[in-house]
Short mmCIF file of C-alpha atoms in Angstrom, two decimals:
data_model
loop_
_atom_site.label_atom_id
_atom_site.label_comp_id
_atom_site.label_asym_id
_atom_site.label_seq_id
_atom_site.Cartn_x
_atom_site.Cartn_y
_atom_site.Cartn_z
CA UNK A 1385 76.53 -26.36 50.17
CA UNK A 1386 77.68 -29.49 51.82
CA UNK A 1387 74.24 -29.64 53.28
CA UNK A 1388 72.73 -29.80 49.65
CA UNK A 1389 75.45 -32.52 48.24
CA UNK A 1390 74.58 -35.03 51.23
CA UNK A 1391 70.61 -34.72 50.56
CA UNK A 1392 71.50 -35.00 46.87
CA UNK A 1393 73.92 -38.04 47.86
CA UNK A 1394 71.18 -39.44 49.64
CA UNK A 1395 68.28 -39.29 46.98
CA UNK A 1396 70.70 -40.89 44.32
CA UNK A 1397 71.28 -44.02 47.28
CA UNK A 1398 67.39 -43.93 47.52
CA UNK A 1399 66.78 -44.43 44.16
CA UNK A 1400 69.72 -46.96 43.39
CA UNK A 1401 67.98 -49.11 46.02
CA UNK A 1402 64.55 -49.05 45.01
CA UNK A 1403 65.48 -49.57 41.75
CA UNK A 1404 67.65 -52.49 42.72
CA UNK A 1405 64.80 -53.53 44.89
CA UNK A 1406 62.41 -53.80 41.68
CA UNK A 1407 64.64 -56.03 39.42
CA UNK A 1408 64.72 -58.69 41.98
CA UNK A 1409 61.16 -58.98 41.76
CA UNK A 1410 61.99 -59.90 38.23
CA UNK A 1411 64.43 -62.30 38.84
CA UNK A 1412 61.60 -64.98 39.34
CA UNK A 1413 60.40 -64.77 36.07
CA UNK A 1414 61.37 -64.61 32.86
CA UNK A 1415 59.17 -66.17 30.11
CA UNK A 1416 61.75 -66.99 28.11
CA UNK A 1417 63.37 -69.78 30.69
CA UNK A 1418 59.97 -71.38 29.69
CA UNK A 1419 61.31 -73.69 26.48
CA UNK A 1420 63.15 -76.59 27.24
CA UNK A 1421 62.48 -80.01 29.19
CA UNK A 1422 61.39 -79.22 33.09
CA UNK A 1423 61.78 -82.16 35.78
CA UNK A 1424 58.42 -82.40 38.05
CA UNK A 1425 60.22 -82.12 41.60
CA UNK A 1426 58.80 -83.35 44.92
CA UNK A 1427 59.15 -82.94 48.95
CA UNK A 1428 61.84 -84.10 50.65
CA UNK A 1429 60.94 -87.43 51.84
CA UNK A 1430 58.03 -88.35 49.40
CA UNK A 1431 59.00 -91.88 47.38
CA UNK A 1432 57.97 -91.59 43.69
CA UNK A 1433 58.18 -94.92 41.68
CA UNK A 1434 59.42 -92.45 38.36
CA UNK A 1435 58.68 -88.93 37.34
CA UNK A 1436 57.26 -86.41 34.79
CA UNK A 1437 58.68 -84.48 32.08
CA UNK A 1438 57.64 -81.39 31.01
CA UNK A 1439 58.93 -80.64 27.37
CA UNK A 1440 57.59 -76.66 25.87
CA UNK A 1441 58.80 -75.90 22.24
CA UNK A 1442 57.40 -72.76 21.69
CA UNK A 1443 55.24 -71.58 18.33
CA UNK A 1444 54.01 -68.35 16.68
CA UNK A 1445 53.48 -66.48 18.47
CA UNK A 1446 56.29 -67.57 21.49
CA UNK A 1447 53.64 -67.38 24.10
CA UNK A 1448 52.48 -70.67 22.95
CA UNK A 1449 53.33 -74.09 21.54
CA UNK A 1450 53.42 -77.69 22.16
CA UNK A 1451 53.76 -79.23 25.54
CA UNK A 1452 55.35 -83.16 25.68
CA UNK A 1453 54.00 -84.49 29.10
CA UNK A 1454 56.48 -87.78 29.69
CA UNK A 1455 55.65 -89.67 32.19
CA UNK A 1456 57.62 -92.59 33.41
CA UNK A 1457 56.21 -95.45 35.91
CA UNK A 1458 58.43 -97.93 37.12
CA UNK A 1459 55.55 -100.61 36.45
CA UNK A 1460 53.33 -99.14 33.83
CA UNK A 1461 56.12 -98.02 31.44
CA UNK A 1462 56.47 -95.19 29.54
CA UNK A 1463 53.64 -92.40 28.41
CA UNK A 1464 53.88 -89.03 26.06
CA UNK A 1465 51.36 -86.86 26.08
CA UNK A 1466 50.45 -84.69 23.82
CA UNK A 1467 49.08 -80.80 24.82
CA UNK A 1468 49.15 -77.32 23.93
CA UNK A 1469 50.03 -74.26 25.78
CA UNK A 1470 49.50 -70.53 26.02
CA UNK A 1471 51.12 -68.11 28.80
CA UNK A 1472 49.07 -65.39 29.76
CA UNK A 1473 50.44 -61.80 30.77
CA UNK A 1474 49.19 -62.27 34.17
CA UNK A 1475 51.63 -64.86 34.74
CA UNK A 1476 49.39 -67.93 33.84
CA UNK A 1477 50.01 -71.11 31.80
CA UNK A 1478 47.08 -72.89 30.00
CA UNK A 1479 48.01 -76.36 29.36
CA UNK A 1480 45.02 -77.45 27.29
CA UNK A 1481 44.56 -80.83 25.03
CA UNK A 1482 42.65 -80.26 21.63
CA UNK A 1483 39.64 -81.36 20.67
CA UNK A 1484 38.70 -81.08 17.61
CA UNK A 1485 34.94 -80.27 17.37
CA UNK A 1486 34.44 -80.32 20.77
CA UNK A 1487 35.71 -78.52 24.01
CA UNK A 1488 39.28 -78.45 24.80
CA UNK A 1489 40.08 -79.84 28.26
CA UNK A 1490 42.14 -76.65 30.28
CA UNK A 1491 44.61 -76.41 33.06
CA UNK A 1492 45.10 -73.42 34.19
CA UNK A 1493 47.74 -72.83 36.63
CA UNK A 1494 49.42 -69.94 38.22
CA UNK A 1495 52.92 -69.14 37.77
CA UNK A 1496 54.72 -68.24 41.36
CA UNK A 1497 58.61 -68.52 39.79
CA UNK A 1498 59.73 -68.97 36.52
CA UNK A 1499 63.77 -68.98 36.39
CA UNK A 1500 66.86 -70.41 34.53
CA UNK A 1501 66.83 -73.48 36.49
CA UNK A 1502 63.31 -73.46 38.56
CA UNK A 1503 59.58 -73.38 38.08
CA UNK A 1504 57.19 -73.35 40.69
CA UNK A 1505 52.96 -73.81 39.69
CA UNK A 1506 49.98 -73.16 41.67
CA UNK A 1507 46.64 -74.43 40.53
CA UNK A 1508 44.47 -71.72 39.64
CA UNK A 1509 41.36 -73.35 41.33
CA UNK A 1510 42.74 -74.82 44.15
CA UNK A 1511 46.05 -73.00 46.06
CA UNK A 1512 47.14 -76.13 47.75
CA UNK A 1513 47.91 -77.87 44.89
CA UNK A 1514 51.63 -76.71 43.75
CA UNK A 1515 54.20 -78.35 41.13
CA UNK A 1516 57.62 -77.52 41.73
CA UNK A 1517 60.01 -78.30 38.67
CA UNK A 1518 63.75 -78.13 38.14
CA UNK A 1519 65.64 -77.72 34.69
CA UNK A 1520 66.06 -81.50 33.65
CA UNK A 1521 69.72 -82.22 32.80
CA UNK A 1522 69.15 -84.49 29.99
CA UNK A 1523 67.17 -83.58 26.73
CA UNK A 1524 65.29 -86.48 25.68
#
């Protein structure tokens, strides 16, 4: 009897931990942490003369809306630009500008992390090209 209550003991641990193991994965993304102003972070040790603003507000459906690109030079000024976006269920955002009559321009980029407070992009075409954003403070 004691036998059978330790295996039974043990098959509840196992699968407490694997399901424990499976929400982590989770953890890294969340669409909804999507809306809201995101601040375009860089390496340690690379000099930027401003930075970029990523504003979502989402639309109907919530898997895609408008996308406010700011970008702020130190000697050019300031810059808004104006783009759509749609999330894909593959974990995949499609910044795209419209054209009207003519063929949208797309970037498509891969979603690595997705949290409350980070965001981390990989170019679909190209893997070495990565964004890394952080939760902007401010609201503009």
């Amino acid at each position: 009897m004691k036998t059978m209550k330790l295996w039974r003991m043990t098959w509840i641990m196992l699968a407490v931990l694997s399901l424990a193991s499976c929400s982590s994965d989770d953890d890294d993304y969340d669409v909804n942490n999507l809306v809201g102003t995101w601040l375009q972070v860089y390496e340690e040790g690379v000099v930027t003369e401003g930075y970029v603003e990523y504003t979502f507000t989402p639309g109907v459906p919530s898997t895609s809306g408008d996308c406010d690109i700011h970008v702020h030079d130190a000697l050019a000024g300031d810059t808004t630009i104006h783009r759509g976006y749609v999330l894909n269920d593959n974990r995949q955002i499609v910044i795209f500008e419209p054209m009207y009559g003519g063929t949208p321009v797309l970037q498509t980029w891969n979603i690595k992390t997705l949290g409350s407070s980070t965001m981390s992009w990989e170019n679909a075409d190209r893997s070495d090209i990565i964004f890394n954003f952080k939760r902007a403070a401010r609201q503009r």
